[in-house]
């Protein structure tokens, strides 16, 4: 019998049956395990319930115990804190008695503890012995803090050195504003300590230390200014013996000196062209006792001029110093009280600077009573500097009381008023200068009044805006409607025109003191020429023409007119040699022609008269003075051109005639001799 082989389908079914049997076994085992797990979990849950019932009472009791422990610790801490208030005086007393010098931070911590003790005992145990002891110790500590503030400020504070101030004032770079370093006042560590002490004292409602700050810093501020002034005085003496180029004071002056009109500066710090420049007139002119004195007392007044230089430097230094003081008090003085403290602190220094300015003003007033007009020049650099720094002063003094803010403005107004009165008095002095014969130069040279006046006007020109603004304070209404920037120059132009008009009128009146028309013409010619040349040399014409553009034409016409009048001095010479005085017709007469006796006598008379008059005019006019070489040469050439054609024709006409047997007696001067005479005019040594 053949073996039976299952088919694939049967094999697959058998396999599936086996798998199903295995799966059913797995399910049965899983059910058994699940049942076992549920039993275990139920048992664990029962046990946890029993544990919770056992633990909860214990947990609650433990929490209560912890809270009790914390309360006990807090109570102990509070008790210790309170007990500390009663013992703090004993603990802190050694440190407080030693003072802050042993260590500021530690001392401040002790003072804080005492302050808290005072606050506690005041509320909880007021009037107790412990409270009195703590308050007493606290007050002693606070007094020690105020004393430390005062001593530290005095001990470490120092005036700003003169060298530092000079360096700040002579900073060459105009684009960098150099300020005084705070370390020049106090070391940085001291400033930090002062801030700590100040903050603590303010927290205790104590501000008495601010009065100490005001007093000490005010004194140091004044000492800084005095030190600078003393240093400059010492430096200024050195050029007298060691030469002018190495003196530190002169270096300061040279760096600060500027011409305001031609080279403005942001600092606008300069020293004046001193009135000693006006003494140049004494080198060429003899004093004539003019009513307006320029050089007679300037040597005596040189000290005042030096003080003026120092004053300008002091004004600049004051501005730098008060700005530095304002920066220094930041953090030391409370913000609400800074303006009040600042105002009181700087009051003494401002008073001194204003007082010095008032002294300069009084000096100028006294000088004007003596007709020393040069003194008014001192006001211009001072006023220029004050006007330059006034905006910065006002900015620095913002928040101060009105009287303090207006100090500089009031000083400027006072100086303006004094200067304007002095300038008007100058015009009156020129107009009323006496016409005494003893005051007139015998040689007809430039009068001292003219040279002094023009030199004075040149000084005004160097301070054009300042002088114009000064004049405007007295009479601003006479100006036309022009831009504000041009008004000072226009006012000065008006004033210069007024001075020139008064000077011209006075010169014409003075010229009447001369009896001879020639010397009178030379005198006016010299003076008008000097005025015109001065106007041109100093570029004053550019200013004057803003008010009157005919000034140059006027003086040129006056010069031409005086030359014409001067030429009339030759009339007595021309009387003998001109064509109108020919005695006979010489045409066709040879040297051998015999003249009538009457004609011979007339020719002799002409030569004799000419010789006499040419000798006389040479004797007179060689004593005349024409200081200007160009004008002197011009007049000599004009004389040659005027006389020589007449004399040459005269010689040619009569020298070869037979009018005398002794021609040398009458024909004494050849053409070369007359030319030599004319070139000897205006030369006393000829």
XYZ file of C-alpha atoms in Angstrom:
686
model
C 0.000 0.000 0.000
C 1.362 3.265 -0.955
C 2.250 5.958 1.749
C -0.210 8.828 2.149
C 1.272 12.334 1.754
C -0.752 15.341 3.219
C -1.365 18.203 1.013
C -0.146 21.750 1.610
C -3.553 22.888 2.736
C -3.706 20.192 5.365
C -0.247 21.097 6.578
C -1.264 24.706 6.984
C -4.343 23.797 8.970
C -2.360 21.613 11.306
C 0.077 24.474 11.919
C -2.697 26.889 12.718
C -4.219 24.403 15.174
C -0.939 24.193 17.031
C -0.615 27.970 17.215
C -4.145 28.253 18.537
C -3.436 25.719 21.245
C -0.315 27.678 22.299
C -2.219 30.965 22.387
C -4.916 29.500 24.595
C -2.284 28.320 27.050
C -0.749 31.811 27.174
C -4.099 33.418 27.860
C -4.749 31.044 30.715
C -1.378 31.828 32.294
C -1.930 35.577 31.866
C -5.250 35.381 33.613
C -3.648 33.550 36.491
C -0.892 36.202 36.784
C -3.419 39.053 36.620
C -5.421 37.491 39.386
C -2.285 37.112 41.467
C -1.241 40.803 40.878
C -4.654 42.090 41.893
C -4.413 40.127 45.072
C -0.988 41.615 45.843
C -2.101 45.224 45.081
C -5.146 44.889 47.269
C -2.958 43.678 50.042
C -0.483 46.662 49.555
C -3.350 49.128 49.547
C -4.624 47.784 52.789
C -1.207 48.046 54.355
C -0.736 51.690 53.132
C -4.061 52.662 54.629
C -3.018 51.223 57.931
C 0.388 53.054 57.691
C -1.285 56.400 56.936
C -3.547 56.001 59.890
C -0.473 55.401 62.022
C 1.842 58.206 60.569
C -0.540 61.198 60.301
C -0.715 61.905 64.030
C 3.072 61.706 64.271
C 3.545 64.105 61.279
C 1.168 66.654 62.710
C 2.914 66.527 66.059
C 6.320 66.967 64.407
C 5.088 70.059 62.498
C 3.843 71.562 65.703
C 7.182 70.941 67.341
C 9.053 72.620 64.425
C 6.866 75.696 64.620
C 7.460 75.941 68.325
C 11.205 75.660 67.728
C 11.184 78.433 65.114
C 9.171 80.674 67.393
C 11.635 80.056 70.183
C 14.570 80.937 67.898
C 12.869 84.123 66.697
C 12.099 85.081 70.246
C 15.693 84.491 71.294
C 16.934 86.500 68.299
C 14.581 89.374 69.080
C 15.633 89.260 72.727
C 19.290 89.318 71.738
C 18.582 92.251 69.374
C 16.758 94.183 72.074
C 19.374 93.331 74.687
C 21.987 94.614 72.205
C 20.376 98.068 72.251
C 21.002 98.195 75.997
C 24.624 97.104 75.660
C 25.516 98.853 72.378
C 26.832 101.915 74.193
C 29.348 99.883 76.138
C 30.411 97.956 73.056
C 30.754 100.989 70.768
C 32.161 103.516 73.230
C 35.886 102.714 72.677
C 35.501 103.029 68.897
C 33.462 106.224 69.162
C 35.949 107.800 71.554
C 38.826 107.020 69.179
C 37.093 108.924 66.382
C 36.764 108.238 62.631
C 40.498 108.477 62.024
C 40.906 104.791 62.943
C 38.688 103.727 60.053
C 35.791 105.583 58.535
C 33.801 102.564 57.312
C 33.950 100.832 60.715
C 33.105 104.077 62.478
C 30.062 104.645 60.278
C 28.828 101.113 61.028
C 29.106 101.818 64.768
C 27.243 105.080 64.370
C 24.486 103.271 62.479
C 24.118 100.840 65.412
C 23.896 103.706 67.877
C 21.333 105.447 65.716
C 19.134 102.342 65.664
C 19.491 102.019 69.439
C 18.364 105.608 69.867
C 15.349 105.015 67.660
C 14.369 101.839 69.609
C 14.840 103.238 73.070
C 12.984 106.430 72.169
C 9.917 104.377 71.332
C 10.154 101.556 73.882
C 12.159 102.825 76.845
C 12.061 106.590 76.700
C 13.772 108.382 79.582
C 15.840 105.405 80.710
C 19.465 105.623 81.803
C 20.500 103.448 78.909
C 18.758 105.798 76.488
C 20.575 108.850 77.901
C 23.904 107.049 77.625
C 23.239 106.009 74.025
C 22.067 109.479 72.992
C 25.097 111.072 74.635
C 27.445 108.704 72.848
C 25.620 109.193 69.550
C 25.846 112.980 69.829
C 29.538 112.717 70.608
C 29.996 110.510 67.566
C 28.077 112.929 65.374
C 30.195 115.826 66.646
C 33.269 113.770 65.884
C 31.994 113.183 62.342
C 31.452 116.930 61.839
C 34.901 117.609 63.263
C 36.421 114.974 60.987
C 34.690 116.581 58.013
C 36.028 119.984 59.015
C 39.544 118.737 59.808
C 39.783 116.646 56.659
C 38.637 119.588 54.548
C 41.161 121.895 56.228
C 44.017 119.413 56.418
C 43.899 118.185 52.833
C 42.382 121.223 51.135
C 44.856 123.513 49.412
C 44.687 126.578 47.161
C 45.073 125.945 43.464
C 48.702 126.632 42.643
C 49.567 129.688 40.597
C 51.411 127.516 38.078
C 48.277 125.420 37.502
C 46.143 128.535 37.030
C 48.681 129.990 34.604
C 48.684 126.741 32.652
C 44.887 126.759 32.466
C 44.734 130.432 31.479
C 47.423 130.171 28.826
C 46.102 127.052 27.127
C 47.087 127.526 23.513
C 44.421 125.377 21.897
C 41.287 127.511 21.719
C 39.170 124.510 20.768
C 39.858 122.757 24.093
C 38.514 124.312 27.263
C 41.030 123.371 29.923
C 39.511 123.185 33.400
C 41.094 122.919 36.835
C 41.393 119.241 37.934
C 39.502 118.445 41.141
C 42.663 116.826 42.488
C 44.125 120.335 42.700
C 41.622 121.041 45.492
C 41.581 117.720 47.365
C 42.980 114.211 46.872
C 40.468 111.831 45.323
C 40.374 109.548 48.387
C 39.575 112.525 50.611
C 36.764 113.608 48.284
C 35.303 110.093 48.535
C 35.479 110.183 52.353
C 33.889 113.632 52.479
C 31.020 112.338 50.361
C 30.519 109.430 52.827
C 30.548 111.727 55.847
C 28.249 114.221 54.136
C 25.732 111.520 53.205
C 25.691 110.143 56.769
C 25.305 113.568 58.382
C 22.477 114.431 56.019
C 20.747 111.154 56.909
C 20.857 112.357 60.516
C 19.245 115.672 59.537
C 22.484 117.526 60.339
C 23.675 120.226 57.939
C 25.911 122.336 60.178
C 28.912 120.958 58.323
C 27.845 122.981 55.278
C 28.861 126.190 57.060
C 32.307 124.712 57.627
C 32.453 123.767 53.966
C 31.511 127.324 52.945
C 34.039 128.947 55.277
C 36.980 126.695 54.402
C 36.426 126.521 50.654
C 35.747 130.261 50.474
C 39.072 130.970 52.171
C 40.948 128.636 49.834
C 39.278 130.218 46.809
C 40.455 133.669 47.894
C 43.955 132.333 48.607
C 44.114 130.867 45.101
C 43.460 134.300 43.587
C 45.920 136.018 45.920
C 48.568 133.386 45.174
C 48.186 133.925 41.436
C 48.473 137.690 41.842
C 51.589 137.386 44.033
C 53.165 134.965 41.570
C 52.558 137.290 38.645
C 53.996 140.209 40.606
C 57.164 138.253 41.311
C 57.425 137.125 37.700
C 56.792 140.652 36.448
C 59.787 141.989 38.385
C 62.200 139.574 36.706
C 62.345 141.342 33.298
C 63.702 144.439 35.023
C 66.932 142.569 35.772
C 66.900 139.328 33.839
C 65.399 140.444 30.542
C 61.839 140.242 29.267
C 61.954 137.001 27.367
C 62.374 134.528 30.228
C 59.859 135.805 32.743
C 56.938 133.434 33.401
C 54.682 136.417 33.997
C 55.612 137.886 30.630
C 54.965 134.517 29.001
C 51.473 134.606 30.469
C 51.000 138.149 29.214
C 52.283 137.372 25.748
C 50.011 134.355 25.382
C 47.002 136.186 26.749
C 47.652 139.454 24.891
C 45.550 139.829 21.759
C 44.219 142.626 19.623
C 40.451 142.301 20.029
C 39.479 143.739 16.658
C 41.911 141.802 14.544
C 42.185 138.438 16.287
C 39.253 137.370 18.396
C 39.599 134.406 20.696
C 37.177 132.142 22.431
C 38.808 132.993 25.721
C 39.146 136.624 24.724
C 41.842 136.949 27.299
C 44.413 139.611 26.584
C 46.325 142.362 28.234
C 46.051 145.954 27.076
C 48.449 147.824 24.955
C 49.705 149.807 27.907
C 49.398 153.556 27.927
C 53.168 153.688 28.037
C 52.931 153.355 24.272
C 51.662 156.887 24.283
C 54.979 158.022 25.709
C 56.398 157.683 22.210
C 55.384 161.291 21.714
C 57.988 162.322 24.253
C 60.726 160.954 22.020
C 60.057 163.409 19.201
C 58.120 166.278 20.726
C 58.900 168.652 23.500
C 56.125 168.875 26.070
C 53.945 171.863 25.468
C 51.818 171.685 28.608
C 48.702 170.500 26.806
C 45.517 170.224 28.824
C 45.303 166.531 27.917
C 48.283 164.830 29.527
C 49.357 161.467 28.190
C 52.912 160.780 29.235
C 53.698 163.094 32.141
C 52.499 160.808 34.915
C 52.549 157.420 33.230
C 55.761 156.313 34.881
C 54.126 156.941 38.245
C 51.031 155.066 37.098
C 52.862 152.025 35.749
C 51.997 150.094 38.911
C 48.311 150.624 38.231
C 48.790 149.382 34.688
C 50.422 146.207 36.011
C 47.536 145.763 38.431
C 45.166 146.047 35.497
C 46.976 143.200 33.782
C 46.672 141.164 36.951
C 43.028 142.091 37.259
C 42.253 140.691 33.819
C 44.044 137.502 34.792
C 42.112 137.420 38.092
C 38.768 137.665 36.310
C 39.599 134.676 34.147
C 40.999 132.762 37.113
C 37.867 133.504 39.169
C 35.656 132.039 36.461
C 37.759 128.876 36.256
C 37.893 128.534 40.040
C 34.156 128.924 40.693
C 33.368 126.441 37.925
C 35.777 124.027 39.583
C 34.163 124.655 42.983
C 30.736 123.896 41.507
C 32.059 120.569 40.229
C 33.816 119.775 43.518
C 30.677 120.070 45.653
C 28.800 117.448 43.615
C 28.119 114.566 46.015
C 29.418 116.504 49.017
C 26.678 119.127 49.185
C 23.053 117.996 48.728
C 21.580 119.012 45.402
C 18.824 121.136 46.959
C 21.355 123.238 48.846
C 24.117 123.409 46.247
C 23.115 126.801 44.819
C 22.840 128.356 48.278
C 26.182 126.938 49.417
C 27.823 127.843 46.099
C 26.589 131.420 46.295
C 27.913 131.933 49.813
C 31.185 130.169 49.008
C 32.098 132.403 46.058
C 30.808 135.646 47.574
C 34.119 136.711 49.104
C 36.115 136.073 45.905
C 33.564 137.893 43.748
C 33.528 140.788 46.213
C 37.311 141.071 45.952
C 37.329 140.993 42.144
C 34.501 143.538 41.948
C 36.265 145.714 44.518
C 39.467 145.633 42.451
C 37.428 146.622 39.397
C 35.876 149.501 41.313
C 39.354 150.639 42.360
C 40.425 150.712 38.715
C 37.318 152.749 37.950
C 38.091 155.191 40.781
C 41.679 155.463 39.584
C 40.478 156.413 36.113
C 38.108 159.011 37.580
C 40.898 160.546 39.657
C 43.223 160.546 36.660
C 40.632 162.349 34.546
C 40.375 165.104 37.158
C 44.076 165.638 36.441
C 43.323 165.509 32.691
C 45.387 162.321 32.368
C 43.336 160.850 29.543
C 45.714 157.921 29.078
C 44.201 156.319 32.152
C 40.909 155.609 30.370
C 42.769 153.170 28.110
C 43.040 150.892 31.143
C 39.292 150.378 31.079
C 39.100 148.934 27.573
C 40.902 145.599 28.067
C 39.126 145.196 31.403
C 35.715 145.836 29.849
C 36.484 143.645 26.872
C 37.408 140.769 29.158
C 34.379 141.274 31.406
C 32.034 141.300 28.406
C 33.708 138.185 27.030
C 33.277 136.176 30.232
C 29.890 137.625 31.241
C 27.788 134.913 29.473
C 29.837 132.144 31.071
C 29.606 133.826 34.472
C 25.830 134.073 34.105
C 25.619 130.402 33.144
C 27.782 129.377 36.102
C 25.762 131.531 38.515
C 22.370 130.208 37.418
C 20.191 129.544 40.448
C 21.930 132.145 42.627
C 20.125 135.225 43.876
C 19.711 138.179 41.525
C 22.227 140.453 43.330
C 24.954 137.841 42.897
C 24.105 137.151 39.260
C 24.181 140.864 38.452
C 27.578 141.664 40.014
C 29.519 141.410 36.744
C 26.809 143.259 34.808
C 26.780 146.047 37.408
C 30.561 146.335 37.268
C 30.458 146.534 33.462
C 27.798 149.245 33.670
C 29.875 151.253 36.146
C 33.037 150.994 34.038
C 31.074 151.871 30.898
C 29.661 154.958 32.564
C 33.052 156.113 33.853
C 34.707 155.431 30.499
C 32.012 157.232 28.497
C 32.265 160.288 30.738
C 36.048 160.206 30.370
C 35.802 160.044 26.586
C 33.386 162.980 26.479
C 35.671 164.916 28.812
C 38.519 164.132 26.430
C 36.626 165.862 23.635
C 35.977 168.866 25.861
C 39.649 169.031 26.831
C 40.684 169.042 23.184
C 38.112 171.664 22.327
C 39.149 173.890 25.240
C 42.908 173.338 25.200
C 44.376 176.807 25.930
C 46.024 178.792 23.148
C 49.030 180.045 25.099
C 52.029 181.285 23.161
C 54.315 179.399 25.518
C 52.676 176.125 24.482
C 53.247 176.606 20.761
C 56.233 174.905 19.110
C 58.553 177.618 17.791
C 59.532 175.517 14.782
C 55.946 174.829 13.694
C 56.237 171.081 14.235
C 53.372 168.751 15.141
C 51.717 169.969 18.322
C 51.788 167.635 21.300
C 48.006 167.771 21.452
C 47.804 166.388 17.905
C 50.243 163.530 18.421
C 48.706 162.603 21.760
C 45.189 162.723 20.369
C 46.007 160.504 17.399
C 47.884 158.034 19.571
C 44.890 157.929 21.896
C 42.505 157.306 18.997
C 44.730 154.479 17.780
C 44.384 152.912 21.225
C 40.607 153.206 20.897
C 40.780 151.508 17.521
C 42.446 148.475 19.097
C 39.317 148.138 21.261
C 36.804 149.181 18.638
C 33.796 147.158 19.792
C 34.454 147.844 23.467
C 34.840 151.599 23.023
C 31.785 151.737 20.755
C 29.661 149.801 23.237
C 30.886 152.095 26.010
C 29.804 155.189 24.079
C 26.447 153.627 23.201
C 25.559 153.306 26.885
C 25.391 157.106 27.084
C 23.878 158.025 23.718
C 22.509 155.154 21.594
C 19.896 157.280 19.815
C 22.133 159.128 17.348
C 22.869 156.038 15.265
C 20.951 155.156 12.101
C 19.110 151.870 11.792
C 21.931 149.379 11.186
C 22.671 145.834 12.253
C 23.567 145.437 15.910
C 27.006 144.058 15.074
C 27.915 147.318 13.274
C 26.486 149.720 15.839
C 29.546 149.864 18.163
C 31.902 150.537 15.234
C 29.558 153.182 13.879
C 29.350 154.842 17.291
C 33.133 154.879 17.561
C 33.348 156.350 14.048
C 31.003 159.132 15.130
C 33.127 159.774 18.211
C 36.416 159.847 16.270
C 34.853 162.291 13.817
C 33.828 164.512 16.742
C 37.367 164.350 18.183
C 38.928 165.230 14.822
C 36.535 168.128 14.397
C 37.386 169.512 17.853
C 41.091 168.987 17.201
C 40.938 170.790 13.869
C 39.107 173.747 15.391
C 41.614 173.966 18.231
C 44.595 173.767 15.858
C 43.240 176.604 13.755
C 42.789 178.683 16.883
C 46.304 177.823 18.069
C 47.777 178.793 14.695
C 46.579 182.340 15.284
C 49.242 182.621 17.980
C 51.885 182.893 15.221
C 52.563 186.324 13.788
C 54.170 185.010 10.607
C 51.891 183.454 7.975
C 54.645 181.053 6.823
C 55.165 179.412 10.219
C 51.388 179.361 10.684
C 50.983 177.467 7.403
C 53.842 175.084 8.273
C 52.259 174.420 11.670
C 48.854 173.567 10.202
C 50.456 171.637 7.347
C 52.467 169.506 9.786
C 49.452 168.794 11.959
C 47.002 168.028 9.147
C 49.573 165.803 7.449
C 50.259 163.986 10.731
C 46.545 163.401 11.273
C 46.012 162.066 7.753
C 49.040 159.783 7.882
C 47.952 158.462 11.272
C 44.470 157.760 9.950
C 45.909 155.847 7.013
C 48.621 153.987 8.938
C 46.242 152.708 11.593
C 43.419 151.983 9.106
C 41.312 154.364 11.159
C 39.962 155.832 7.933
C 38.090 152.580 7.301
C 36.228 153.119 10.564
C 35.737 156.877 10.232
C 34.332 156.524 6.725
C 31.475 154.486 8.150
C 30.224 157.774 9.595
C 31.716 160.415 7.271
C 33.290 159.352 3.989
C 34.674 162.829 3.231
C 37.278 162.936 6.009
C 40.200 161.969 3.784
C 39.184 164.438 1.092
C 38.889 167.176 3.715
C 42.416 166.678 5.062
C 43.891 166.368 1.577
C 42.276 169.673 0.616
C 43.526 171.300 3.817
C 47.067 170.135 3.067
C 46.892 171.542 -0.468
C 45.513 174.824 0.869
C 48.253 175.182 3.495
C 50.910 174.462 0.864
C 49.439 177.273 -1.209
C 49.492 179.635 1.761
C 53.055 178.589 2.573
C 54.189 179.326 -0.991
C 53.180 182.941 -0.435
C 56.195 183.275 1.858
C 58.246 183.659 -1.330
C 56.373 186.791 -2.349
C 59.097 189.163 -1.059
C 61.728 187.214 -2.995
C 59.595 187.125 -6.124
C 59.083 190.875 -5.803
C 62.648 191.373 -7.044
C 63.031 188.605 -9.636
C 59.646 188.151 -11.277
C 58.894 189.321 -14.833
C 56.489 191.957 -13.586
C 59.365 193.867 -12.007
C 61.630 194.246 -15.110
C 63.144 197.753 -14.969
C 64.161 197.886 -18.609
C 63.763 195.871 -21.739
C 66.924 193.815 -22.150
C 66.147 192.516 -25.581
C 68.959 193.269 -27.968
C 71.292 194.480 -25.192
C 74.778 193.046 -25.312
C 77.287 192.936 -22.453
C 78.957 196.023 -23.926
C 75.771 198.041 -24.075
C 75.853 201.018 -21.739
C 72.754 201.234 -19.539
C 71.244 204.350 -18.131
C 72.141 205.098 -14.545
C 68.508 204.708 -13.513
C 68.369 201.215 -15.033
C 71.667 200.246 -13.447
C 70.410 201.353 -10.029
C 67.176 199.407 -10.448
C 69.080 196.238 -11.362
C 71.402 196.726 -8.408
C 68.372 197.219 -6.184
C 66.814 193.973 -7.451
C 69.968 191.934 -6.790
C 70.478 193.578 -3.416
C 66.836 192.972 -2.451
C 66.962 189.374 -3.623
C 70.178 188.697 -1.672
C 68.674 190.174 1.469
C 65.381 188.317 1.182
C 66.913 184.961 0.259
C 69.227 185.256 3.280
C 66.298 186.144 5.499
C 64.000 183.367 4.264
C 66.805 180.828 4.584
C 67.567 182.023 8.125
C 63.908 181.682 9.060
C 62.912 178.501 7.298
C 65.916 176.423 8.187
C 64.559 176.706 11.731
C 61.160 175.410 10.668
C 60.549 171.707 11.329
C 58.881 169.218 9.004
C 59.137 165.875 10.854
C 57.692 163.856 7.979
C 60.561 163.179 5.507
C 58.164 162.723 2.620
C 56.425 166.032 3.252
C 59.766 167.755 3.860
C 61.175 166.576 0.531
C 57.931 167.473 -1.200
C 57.992 171.048 0.119
C 61.631 171.479 -0.864
C 60.891 170.250 -4.356
C 57.863 172.519 -4.600
C 60.076 175.454 -3.598
C 62.603 174.541 -6.254
C 59.943 174.211 -8.927
C 58.411 177.503 -7.831
C 61.487 179.720 -7.433
C 64.160 178.356 -9.718
C 62.434 179.201 -13.025
C 62.111 182.828 -11.889
C 65.690 183.061 -10.598
C 67.175 181.283 -13.617
C 65.390 183.676 -15.956
C 66.455 186.613 -13.761
C 70.140 185.611 -13.856
C 70.014 184.966 -17.549
C 68.434 188.357 -18.121
C 70.753 190.533 -16.008
C 73.925 188.640 -15.190
C 75.541 189.514 -18.519
C 74.447 193.164 -18.571
C 76.890 195.937 -17.788
C 75.079 197.316 -14.718
C 78.113 197.390 -12.400
C 81.859 197.266 -12.394
C 81.751 194.906 -9.372
C 79.253 192.111 -10.286
C 80.455 189.847 -7.437
C 79.064 192.360 -4.971
C 75.550 191.991 -6.360
C 75.457 188.561 -7.995
C 76.280 186.660 -4.817
C 74.320 183.449 -5.492
C 74.405 181.157 -8.435
C 71.572 178.769 -9.199
C 73.380 175.984 -7.318
C 73.655 178.227 -4.277
C 69.934 178.915 -4.259
C 69.202 175.200 -4.614
C 71.537 174.518 -1.690
C 69.667 177.100 0.362
C 66.327 175.519 -0.446
C 67.571 172.037 0.453
C 68.734 173.539 3.750
C 65.192 174.546 4.628
C 63.692 172.714 7.644
C 67.182 171.739 8.850
C 68.513 173.713 11.802
C 72.024 172.305 11.267
C 72.291 173.639 7.692
